[in-house]
Short mmCIF file of C-alpha atoms and ligand atoms in Angstrom, two decimals:
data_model
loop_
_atom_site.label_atom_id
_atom_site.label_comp_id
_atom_site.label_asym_id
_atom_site.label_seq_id
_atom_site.Cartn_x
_atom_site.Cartn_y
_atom_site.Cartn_z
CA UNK A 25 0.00 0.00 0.00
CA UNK A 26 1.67 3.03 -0.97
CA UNK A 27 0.95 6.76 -0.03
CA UNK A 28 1.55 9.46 -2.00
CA UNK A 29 1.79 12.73 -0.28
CA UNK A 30 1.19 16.54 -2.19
CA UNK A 31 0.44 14.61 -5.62
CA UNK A 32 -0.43 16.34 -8.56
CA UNK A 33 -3.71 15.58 -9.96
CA UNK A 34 -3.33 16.99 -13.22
CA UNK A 35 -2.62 13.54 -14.81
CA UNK A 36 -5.60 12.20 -13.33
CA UNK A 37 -8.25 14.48 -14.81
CA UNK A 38 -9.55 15.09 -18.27
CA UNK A 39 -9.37 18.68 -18.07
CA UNK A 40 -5.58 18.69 -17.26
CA UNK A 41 -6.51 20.99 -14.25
CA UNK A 42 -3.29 21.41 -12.40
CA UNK A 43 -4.19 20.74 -9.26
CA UNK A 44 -2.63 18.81 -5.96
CA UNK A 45 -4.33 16.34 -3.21
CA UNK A 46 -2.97 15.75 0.34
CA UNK A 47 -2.62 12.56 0.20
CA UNK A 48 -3.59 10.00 -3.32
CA UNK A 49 -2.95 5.91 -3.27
CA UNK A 50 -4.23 3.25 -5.47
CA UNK A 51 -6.32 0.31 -4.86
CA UNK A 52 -7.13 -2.89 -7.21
CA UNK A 53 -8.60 -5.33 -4.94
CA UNK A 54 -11.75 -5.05 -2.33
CA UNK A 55 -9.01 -6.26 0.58
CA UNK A 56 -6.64 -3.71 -0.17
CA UNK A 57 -9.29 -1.21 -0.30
CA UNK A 58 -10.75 -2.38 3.21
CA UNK A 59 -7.12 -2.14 4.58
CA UNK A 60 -6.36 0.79 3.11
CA UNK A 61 -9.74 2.65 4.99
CA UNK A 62 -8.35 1.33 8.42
CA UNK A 63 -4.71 2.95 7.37
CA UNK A 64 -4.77 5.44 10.80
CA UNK A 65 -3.40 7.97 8.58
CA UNK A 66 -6.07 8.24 6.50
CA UNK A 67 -8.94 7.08 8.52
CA UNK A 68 -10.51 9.93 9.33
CA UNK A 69 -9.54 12.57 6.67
CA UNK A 70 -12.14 13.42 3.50
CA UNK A 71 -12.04 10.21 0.46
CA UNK A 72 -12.61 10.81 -3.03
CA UNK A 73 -12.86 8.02 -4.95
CA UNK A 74 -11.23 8.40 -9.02
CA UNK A 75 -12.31 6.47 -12.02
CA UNK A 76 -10.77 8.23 -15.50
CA UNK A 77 -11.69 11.87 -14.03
CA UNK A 78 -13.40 12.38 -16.67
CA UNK A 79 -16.26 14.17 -15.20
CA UNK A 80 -14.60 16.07 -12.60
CA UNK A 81 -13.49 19.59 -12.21
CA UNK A 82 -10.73 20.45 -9.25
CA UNK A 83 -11.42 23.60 -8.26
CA UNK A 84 -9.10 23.68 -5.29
CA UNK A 85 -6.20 21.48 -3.30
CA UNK A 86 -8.13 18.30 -2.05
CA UNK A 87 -7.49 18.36 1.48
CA UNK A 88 -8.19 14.38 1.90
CA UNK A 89 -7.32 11.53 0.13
CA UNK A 90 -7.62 10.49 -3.33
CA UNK A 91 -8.14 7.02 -3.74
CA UNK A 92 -7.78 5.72 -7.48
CA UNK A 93 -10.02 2.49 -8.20
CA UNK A 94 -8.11 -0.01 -10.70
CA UNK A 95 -10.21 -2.87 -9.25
CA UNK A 96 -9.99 -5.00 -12.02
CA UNK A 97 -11.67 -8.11 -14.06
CA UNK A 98 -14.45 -9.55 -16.26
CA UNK A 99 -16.21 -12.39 -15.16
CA UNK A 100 -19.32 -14.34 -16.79
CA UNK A 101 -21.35 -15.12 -13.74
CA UNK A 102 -24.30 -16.62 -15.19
CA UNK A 103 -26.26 -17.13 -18.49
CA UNK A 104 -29.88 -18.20 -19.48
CA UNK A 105 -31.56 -18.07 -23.03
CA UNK A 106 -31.90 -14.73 -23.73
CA UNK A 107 -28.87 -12.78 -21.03
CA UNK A 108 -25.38 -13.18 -20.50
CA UNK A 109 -24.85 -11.34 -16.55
CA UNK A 110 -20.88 -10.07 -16.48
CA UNK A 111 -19.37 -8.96 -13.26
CA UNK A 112 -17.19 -6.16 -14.31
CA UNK A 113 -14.80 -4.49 -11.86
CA UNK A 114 -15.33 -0.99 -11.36
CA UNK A 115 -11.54 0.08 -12.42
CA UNK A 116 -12.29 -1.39 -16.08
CA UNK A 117 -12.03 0.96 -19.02
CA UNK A 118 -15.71 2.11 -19.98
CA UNK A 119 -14.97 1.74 -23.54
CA UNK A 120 -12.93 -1.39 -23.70
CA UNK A 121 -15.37 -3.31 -21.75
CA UNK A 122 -17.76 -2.19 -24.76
CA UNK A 123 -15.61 -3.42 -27.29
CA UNK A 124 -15.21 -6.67 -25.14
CA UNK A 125 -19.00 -6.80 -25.04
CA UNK A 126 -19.31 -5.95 -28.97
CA UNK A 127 -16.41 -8.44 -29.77
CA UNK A 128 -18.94 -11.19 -28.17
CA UNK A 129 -21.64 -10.10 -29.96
CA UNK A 130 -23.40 -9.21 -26.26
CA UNK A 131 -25.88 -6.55 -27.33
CA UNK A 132 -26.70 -3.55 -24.84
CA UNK A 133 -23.70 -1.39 -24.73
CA UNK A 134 -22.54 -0.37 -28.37
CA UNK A 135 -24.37 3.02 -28.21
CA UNK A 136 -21.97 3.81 -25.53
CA UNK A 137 -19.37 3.66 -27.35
CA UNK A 138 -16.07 6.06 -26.57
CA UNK A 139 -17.43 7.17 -23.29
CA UNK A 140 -14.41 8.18 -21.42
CA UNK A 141 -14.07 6.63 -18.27
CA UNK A 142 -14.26 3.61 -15.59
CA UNK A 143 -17.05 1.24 -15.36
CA UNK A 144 -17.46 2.14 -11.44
CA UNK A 145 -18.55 5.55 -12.18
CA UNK A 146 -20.95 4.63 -15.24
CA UNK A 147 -23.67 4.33 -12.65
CA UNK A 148 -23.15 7.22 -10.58
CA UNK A 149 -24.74 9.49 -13.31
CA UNK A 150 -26.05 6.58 -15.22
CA UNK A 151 -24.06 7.57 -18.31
CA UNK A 152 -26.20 7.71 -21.65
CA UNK A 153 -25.55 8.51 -25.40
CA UNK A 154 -27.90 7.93 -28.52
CA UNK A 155 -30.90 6.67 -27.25
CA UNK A 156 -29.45 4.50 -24.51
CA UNK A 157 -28.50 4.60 -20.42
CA UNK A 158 -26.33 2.68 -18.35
CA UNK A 159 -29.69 1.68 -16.27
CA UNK A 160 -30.61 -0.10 -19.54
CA UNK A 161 -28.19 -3.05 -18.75
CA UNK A 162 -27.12 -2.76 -15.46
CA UNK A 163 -28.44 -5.61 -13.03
CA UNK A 164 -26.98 -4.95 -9.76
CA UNK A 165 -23.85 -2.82 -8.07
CA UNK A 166 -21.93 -3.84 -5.25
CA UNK A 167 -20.38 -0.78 -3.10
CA UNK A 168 -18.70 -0.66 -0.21
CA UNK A 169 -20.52 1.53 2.69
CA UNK A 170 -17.44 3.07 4.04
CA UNK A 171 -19.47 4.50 7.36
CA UNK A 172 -20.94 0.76 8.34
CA UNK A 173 -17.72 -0.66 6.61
CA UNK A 174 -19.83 -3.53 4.90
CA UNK A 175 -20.37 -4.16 1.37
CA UNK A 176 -23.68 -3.62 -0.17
CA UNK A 177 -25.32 -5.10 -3.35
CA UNK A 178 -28.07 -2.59 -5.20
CA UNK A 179 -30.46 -4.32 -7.30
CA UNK A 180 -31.41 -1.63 -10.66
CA UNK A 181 -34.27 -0.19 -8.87
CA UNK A 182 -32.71 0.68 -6.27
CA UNK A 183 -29.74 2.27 -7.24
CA UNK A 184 -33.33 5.08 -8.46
CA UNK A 185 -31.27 6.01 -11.47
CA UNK A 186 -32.80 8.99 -13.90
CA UNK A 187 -31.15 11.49 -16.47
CA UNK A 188 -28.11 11.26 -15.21
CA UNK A 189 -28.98 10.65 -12.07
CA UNK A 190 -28.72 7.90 -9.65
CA UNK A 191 -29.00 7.32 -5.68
CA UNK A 192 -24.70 7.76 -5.78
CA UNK A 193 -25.34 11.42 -6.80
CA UNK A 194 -27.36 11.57 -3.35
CA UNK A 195 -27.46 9.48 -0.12
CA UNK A 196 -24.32 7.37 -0.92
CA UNK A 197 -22.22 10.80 -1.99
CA UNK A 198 -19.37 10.42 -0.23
CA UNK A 199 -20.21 7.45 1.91
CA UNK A 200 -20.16 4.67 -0.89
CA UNK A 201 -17.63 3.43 -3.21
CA UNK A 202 -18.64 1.33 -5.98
CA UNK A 203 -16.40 -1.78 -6.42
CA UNK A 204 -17.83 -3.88 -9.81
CA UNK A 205 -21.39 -3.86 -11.69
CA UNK A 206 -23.29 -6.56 -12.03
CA UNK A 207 -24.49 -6.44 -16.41
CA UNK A 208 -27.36 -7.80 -18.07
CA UNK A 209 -26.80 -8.30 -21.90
CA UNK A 210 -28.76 -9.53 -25.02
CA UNK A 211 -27.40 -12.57 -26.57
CA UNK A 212 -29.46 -12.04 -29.54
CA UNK A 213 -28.93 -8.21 -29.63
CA UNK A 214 -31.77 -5.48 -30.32
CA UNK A 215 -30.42 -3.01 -32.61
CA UNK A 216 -30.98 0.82 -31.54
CA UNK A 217 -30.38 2.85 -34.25
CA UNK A 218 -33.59 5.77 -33.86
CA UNK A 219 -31.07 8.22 -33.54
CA UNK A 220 -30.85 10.31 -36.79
CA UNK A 221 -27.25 10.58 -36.62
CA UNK A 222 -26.74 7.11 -36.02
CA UNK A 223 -28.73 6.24 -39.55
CA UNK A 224 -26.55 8.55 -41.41
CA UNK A 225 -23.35 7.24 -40.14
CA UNK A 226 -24.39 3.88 -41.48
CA UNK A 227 -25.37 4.92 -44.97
CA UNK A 228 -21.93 6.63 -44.94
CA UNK A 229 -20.67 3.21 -43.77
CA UNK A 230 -22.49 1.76 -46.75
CA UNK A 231 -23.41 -0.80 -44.00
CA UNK A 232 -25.59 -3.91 -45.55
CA UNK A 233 -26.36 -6.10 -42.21
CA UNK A 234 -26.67 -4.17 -39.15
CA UNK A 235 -24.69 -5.73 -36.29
CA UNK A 236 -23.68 -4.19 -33.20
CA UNK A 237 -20.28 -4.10 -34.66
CA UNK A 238 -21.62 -1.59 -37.18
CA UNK A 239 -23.22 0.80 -34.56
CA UNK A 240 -20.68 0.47 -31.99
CA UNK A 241 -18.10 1.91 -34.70
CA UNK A 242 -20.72 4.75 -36.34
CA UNK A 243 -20.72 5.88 -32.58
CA UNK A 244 -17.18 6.19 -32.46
CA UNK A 245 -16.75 8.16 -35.59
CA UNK A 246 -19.90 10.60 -34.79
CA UNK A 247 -18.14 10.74 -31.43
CA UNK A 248 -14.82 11.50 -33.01
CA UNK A 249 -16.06 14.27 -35.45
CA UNK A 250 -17.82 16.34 -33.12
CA UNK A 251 -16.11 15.89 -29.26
CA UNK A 252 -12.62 17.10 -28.54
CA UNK A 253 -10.66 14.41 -27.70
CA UNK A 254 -9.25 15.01 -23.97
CA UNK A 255 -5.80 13.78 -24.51
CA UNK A 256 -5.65 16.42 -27.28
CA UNK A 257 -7.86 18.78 -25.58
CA UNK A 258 -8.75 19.14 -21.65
CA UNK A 259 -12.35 18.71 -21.26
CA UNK A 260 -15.12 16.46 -19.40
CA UNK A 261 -17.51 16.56 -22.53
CA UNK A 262 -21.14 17.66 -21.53
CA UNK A 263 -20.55 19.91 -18.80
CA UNK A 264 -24.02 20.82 -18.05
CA UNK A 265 -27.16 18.79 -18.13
CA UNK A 266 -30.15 19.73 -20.47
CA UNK A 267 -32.66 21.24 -18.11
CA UNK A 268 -36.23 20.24 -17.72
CA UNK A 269 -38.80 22.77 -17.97
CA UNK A 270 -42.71 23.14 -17.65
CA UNK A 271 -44.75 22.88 -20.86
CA UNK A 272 -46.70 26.31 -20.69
CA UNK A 273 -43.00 27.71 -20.16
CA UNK A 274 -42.02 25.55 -23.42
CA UNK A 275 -44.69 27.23 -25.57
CA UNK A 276 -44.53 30.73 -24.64
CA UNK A 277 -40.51 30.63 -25.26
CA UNK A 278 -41.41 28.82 -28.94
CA UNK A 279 -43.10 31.73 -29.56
CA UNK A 280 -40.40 34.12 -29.04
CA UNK A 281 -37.87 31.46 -30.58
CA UNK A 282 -39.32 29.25 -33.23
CA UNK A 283 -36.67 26.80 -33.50
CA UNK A 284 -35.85 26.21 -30.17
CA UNK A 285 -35.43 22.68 -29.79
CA UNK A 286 -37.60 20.71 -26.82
CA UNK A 287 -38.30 16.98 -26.13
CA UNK A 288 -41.32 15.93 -24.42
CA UNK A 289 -41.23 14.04 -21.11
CA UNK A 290 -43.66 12.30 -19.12
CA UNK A 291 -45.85 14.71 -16.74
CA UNK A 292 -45.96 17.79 -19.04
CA UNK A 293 -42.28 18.33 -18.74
CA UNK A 294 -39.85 19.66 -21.77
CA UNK A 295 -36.21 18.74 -21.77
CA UNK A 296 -34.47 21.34 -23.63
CA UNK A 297 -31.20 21.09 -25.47
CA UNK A 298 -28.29 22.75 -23.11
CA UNK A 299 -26.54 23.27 -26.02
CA UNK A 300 -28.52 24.87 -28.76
CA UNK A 301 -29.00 27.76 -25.62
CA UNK A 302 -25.61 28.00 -25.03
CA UNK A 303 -25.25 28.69 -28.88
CA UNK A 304 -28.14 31.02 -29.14
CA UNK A 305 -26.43 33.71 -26.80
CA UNK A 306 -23.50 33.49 -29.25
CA UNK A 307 -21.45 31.50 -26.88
CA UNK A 308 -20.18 28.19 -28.94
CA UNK A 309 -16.70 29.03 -29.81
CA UNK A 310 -16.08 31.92 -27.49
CA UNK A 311 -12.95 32.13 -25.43
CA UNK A 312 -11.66 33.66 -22.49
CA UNK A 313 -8.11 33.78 -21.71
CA UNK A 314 -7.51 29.61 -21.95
CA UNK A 315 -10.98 28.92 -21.25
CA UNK A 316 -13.78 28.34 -23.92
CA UNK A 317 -16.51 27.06 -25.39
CA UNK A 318 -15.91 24.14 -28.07
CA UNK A 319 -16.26 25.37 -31.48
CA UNK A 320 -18.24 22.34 -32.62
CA UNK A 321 -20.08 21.92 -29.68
CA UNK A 322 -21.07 24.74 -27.08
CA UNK A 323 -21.86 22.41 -24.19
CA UNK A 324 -18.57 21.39 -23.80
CA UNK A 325 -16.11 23.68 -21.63
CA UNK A 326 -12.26 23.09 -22.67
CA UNK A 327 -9.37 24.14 -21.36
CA UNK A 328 -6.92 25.42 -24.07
CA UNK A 329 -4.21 25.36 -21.83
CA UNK A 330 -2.85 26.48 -18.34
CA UNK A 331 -6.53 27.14 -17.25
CA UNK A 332 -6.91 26.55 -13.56
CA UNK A 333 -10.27 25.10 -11.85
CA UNK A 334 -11.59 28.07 -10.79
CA UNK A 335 -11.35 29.60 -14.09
CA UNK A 336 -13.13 27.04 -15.91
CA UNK A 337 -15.79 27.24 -12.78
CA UNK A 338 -16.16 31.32 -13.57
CA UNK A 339 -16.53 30.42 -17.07
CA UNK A 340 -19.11 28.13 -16.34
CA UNK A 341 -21.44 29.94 -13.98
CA UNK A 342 -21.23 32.83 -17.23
CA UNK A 343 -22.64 30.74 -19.13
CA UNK A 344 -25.36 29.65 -16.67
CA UNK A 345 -26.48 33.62 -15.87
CA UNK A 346 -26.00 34.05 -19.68
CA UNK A 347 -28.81 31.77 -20.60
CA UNK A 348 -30.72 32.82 -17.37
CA UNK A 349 -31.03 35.92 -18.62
CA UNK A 350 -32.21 35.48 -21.76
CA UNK A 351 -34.02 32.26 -21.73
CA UNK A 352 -34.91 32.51 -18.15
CA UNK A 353 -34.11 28.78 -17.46
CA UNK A 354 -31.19 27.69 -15.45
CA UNK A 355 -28.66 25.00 -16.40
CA UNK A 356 -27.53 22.82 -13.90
CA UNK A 357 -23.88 21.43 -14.20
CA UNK A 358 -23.51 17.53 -14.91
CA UNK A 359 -19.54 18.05 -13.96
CA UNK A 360 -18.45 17.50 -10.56
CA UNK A 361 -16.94 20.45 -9.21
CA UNK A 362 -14.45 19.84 -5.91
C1 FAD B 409 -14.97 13.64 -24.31
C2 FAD B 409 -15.97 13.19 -23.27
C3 FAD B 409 -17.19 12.68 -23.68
C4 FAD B 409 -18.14 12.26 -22.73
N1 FAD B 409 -19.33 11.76 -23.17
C5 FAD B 409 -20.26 11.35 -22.28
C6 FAD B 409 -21.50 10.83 -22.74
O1 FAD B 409 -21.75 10.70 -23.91
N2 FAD B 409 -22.41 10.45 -21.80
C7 FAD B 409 -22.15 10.53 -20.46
O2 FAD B 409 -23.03 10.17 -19.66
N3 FAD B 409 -20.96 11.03 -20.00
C8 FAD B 409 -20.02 11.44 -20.87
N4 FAD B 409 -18.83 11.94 -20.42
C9 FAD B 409 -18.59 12.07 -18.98
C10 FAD B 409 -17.78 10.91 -18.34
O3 FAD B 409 -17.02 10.24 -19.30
C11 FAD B 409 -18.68 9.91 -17.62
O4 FAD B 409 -19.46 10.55 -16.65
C12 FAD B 409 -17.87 8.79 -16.96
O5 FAD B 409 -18.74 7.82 -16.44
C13 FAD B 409 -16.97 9.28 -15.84
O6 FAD B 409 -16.14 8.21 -15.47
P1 FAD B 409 -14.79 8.45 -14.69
O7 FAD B 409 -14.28 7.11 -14.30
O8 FAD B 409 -13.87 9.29 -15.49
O9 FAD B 409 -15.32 9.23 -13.41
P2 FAD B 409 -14.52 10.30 -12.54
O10 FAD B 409 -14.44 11.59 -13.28
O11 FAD B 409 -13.24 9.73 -12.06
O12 FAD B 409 -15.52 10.46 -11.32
C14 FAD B 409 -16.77 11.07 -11.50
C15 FAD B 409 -17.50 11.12 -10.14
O13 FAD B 409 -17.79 9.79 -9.71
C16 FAD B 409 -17.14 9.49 -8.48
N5 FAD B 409 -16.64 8.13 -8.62
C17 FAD B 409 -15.86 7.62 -9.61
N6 FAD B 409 -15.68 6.31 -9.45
C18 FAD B 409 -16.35 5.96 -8.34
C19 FAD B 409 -16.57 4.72 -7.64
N7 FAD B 409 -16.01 3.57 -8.06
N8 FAD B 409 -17.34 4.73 -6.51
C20 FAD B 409 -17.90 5.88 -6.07
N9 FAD B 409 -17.73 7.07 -6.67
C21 FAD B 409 -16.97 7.12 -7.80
C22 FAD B 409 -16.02 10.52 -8.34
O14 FAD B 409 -15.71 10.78 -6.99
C23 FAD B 409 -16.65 11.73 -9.04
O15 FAD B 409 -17.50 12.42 -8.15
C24 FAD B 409 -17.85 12.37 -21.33
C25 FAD B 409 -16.59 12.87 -20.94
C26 FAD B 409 -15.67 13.27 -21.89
C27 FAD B 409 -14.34 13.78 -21.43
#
C-alpha cells in the first residue's frame, strides 16, 4: 500500500486541471481497499474516490485523500436463453469493456461507445448517449458503505437512477464506493439505431447487415467528429445537463424562438437542449483567456491550456447567468466540481 503525499492531480483528470491532493494511493482489490480505509493515517480525513476523471473539475487542493479504483476483471457469472450477466470491476475501461461486449456479440452497450471513463462511475450518473443509459443493462452494483464498513449489493431499482442521475449522486455521496457492476446483456442483440445521426453514419458506412459491430463503430466516428478528444484537448464533454422545464413555459418561449429545440417528457415536462441555448447567446466558440466554449459543440467547456479550476468554474457559472437571462431557465452542471 503506498501513499503518495502533495500529488499532482493533473494527470488524473480530463481537463488537465493542475491541481494537488494531500494525500492519493491506489487500490485494485476489495481487501486492499478495506485495509487501506483502516490505514490510521487516513482514517478519518475526506475520500474521493477516481475512475478516469473524466467528469470532474478540481477547483481547489483536495485536502483528503484520493483514492484511485483499478479494481480489475471480467467475469461471466451466469447465463440463461436470452442474457449473458458479467461482473465487471469498477476500475475497467468504460470503452474497452464495450468493445469486449461488442467483440462477443453481447448486445446492450454499443451506443456507448467512446465514453471516457471507468465502469465504477458509469452508474453514478447513469451515463447515456444515442438513445441508450447505463440503467438499460445494469443488473446490480456492489459498493462498499465506508461509514458501516460492509459491502452492499443494489439491485437496478434501487440504485433510483434517472437522467443522469442515480441514488450515488445523493445518499451514498461520499459514503459509498462502488467496487464492480453486475451487467445484463442480449445474446441475440436489439439493434438501436432511432437516432438520426446514427442512420446517417451507417449509410456513410455503406453498411448492408446491421450488427452491433456496425453501430458500436458509427458511434465512435460521430463521437470523433464532433467531441474534442481530452488527450488532445482538456475537457469532461457535456458539462451541463439539459434542463427540464414546464410545458406552458415551453410554448410561450417557442413563440419568441421558433426553433428552439424541446423533447417531451412524461408529466408535461420539456427537456431542452443545453446546447442549442448556449449557442443562441452566441457563446459556442467563445474564449476567455484559456478557457472556452468548443467550437463544434457549445456544451462542452475546454481548457486550451494552463486554465486553472476556478477559471473554468467562472466560465461556467457565465454561461449559466447568460442563458438565465435570456431564456430565463437555469442550467444545472452535470460536472463535478471539488
Ligand atoms: C470527451 C468526453 C465525452 C463524454 N461523453 C459522455 C457521454 O456521452 N455520456 C455521459 O453520460 N458522459 C459522458 N462523459 C462524462 C464521463 O465520461 C462519464 O461521466 C464517466 O462515467 C466518468 O467516469 P470516470 O471514471 O472518469 O469518473 P470520474 O471523473 O473519475 O468520477 C466522476 C465522479 O464519480 C465518483 N466516482 C468515480 N468512481 C467511483 C466509484 N467507483 N465509486 C464511487 N464514486 C466514484 C467521483 O468521486 C466523481 O464524483 C464524457 C466525458 C468526456 C471527457
Amino acid at each position: 500500500m503506498y501513499l503518495q503525499q502533495n500529488s499532482s492531480l493533473q494527470p488524473f483528470n480530463t481537463f488537465h486541471i493542475s491541481e494537488t491532493a494531500q494525500w492519493f494511493t491506489r487500490f485494485d482489490s476489495t481487501e486492499i481497499l478495506q485495509q487501506l480505509l483502516q490505514n490510521p493515517t487516513i482514517q478519518h480525513l475526506p475520500k474521493l474516490v477516481l475512475g478516469g476523471g473524466s467528469n470532474i473539475l478540481f477547483t481547489k487542493p483536495f485536502k483528503g485523500i484520493i483514492l484511485k479504483n483499478e479494481i480489475k476483471g471480467i467475469e461471466k457469472i451466469k447465463e440463461d436463453n436470452d442474457y449473458v450477466y458479467l461482473q465487471v470491476g469498477a476500475g475497467e475501461q468504460w470503452h474497452q469493456f464495450v468493445q469486449y461486449c461488442v467483440q462477443h456479440n453481447w448486445g446492450g452497450v454499443e451506443n456507448l461507445s467512446l465514453i471516457p471513463g471507468c465502469v465504477g462511475a458509469a452508474p453514478i450518473q447513469n451515463i447515456g448517449a444515442y438513445g441508450v443509459e447505463v440503467k438499460d443493462v445494469i443488473e446490480s452494483v456492489e459498493a462498499y458503505d465506508i461509514v458501516e464498513n460492509k459491502f452492499i449489493y443494489l439491485l437496478n431499482k434501487e440504485c433510483h437512477f434517472g437522467y443522469r442521475d442515480s441514488v450515488f449522486r445523493h445518499n451514498y455521496k461520499h459514503t459509498h464506493i462502488i467496487t464492480s457492476v453486475i451487467f445484463r446483456l442480449r445474446k441475440y442483440p436489439i439493434f438501436n439505431i432511432q437516432y438520426g445521426a446514427i442512420q446517417n453514419e451507417l449509410e456513410q458506412m455503406q453498411v448492408r447487415h446491421l450488427s452491433i459491430q456496425a453501430i458500436s463503430e458509427a458511434v465512435i466516428h460521430i463521437r470523433q467528429s464532433k467531441l474534442p478528444d481530452p488527450a488532445v484537448l482538456g475537457n469532461a464533454g457535456s458539462f451541463f445537463k439539459n434542463p427540464t422545464i414546464l410545458k406552458s413555459q415551453f410554448e410561450d418561449l417557442k413563440k419568441k424562438y421558433p426553433s428552439i429545440v424541446g423533447y417531451p417528457l412524461p408529466s408535461e415536462l420539456i427537456k431542452l437542449a443545453a446546447g442549442w441555448l448556449i449557442e443562441q447567446c452566441g457563446l459556442k466558440g467563445y474564449r476567455k483567456g484559456d478557457v472556452g466554449c468548443h467550437e463544434k459543440q457549445a456544451l462542452v467547456i475546454v481548457n486550451y491550456g494552463k486554465a486553472s479550476g476556478q477559471e473554468v468554474y467562472d466560465f461556467s457559472e457565465k454561461i449559466i447567468q447568460t442563458v438565465q437571462q435570456k431564456f430565463a431557465v437555469l442550467l444545472e452542471r452535470e460536472v463535478n466540481v471539488i
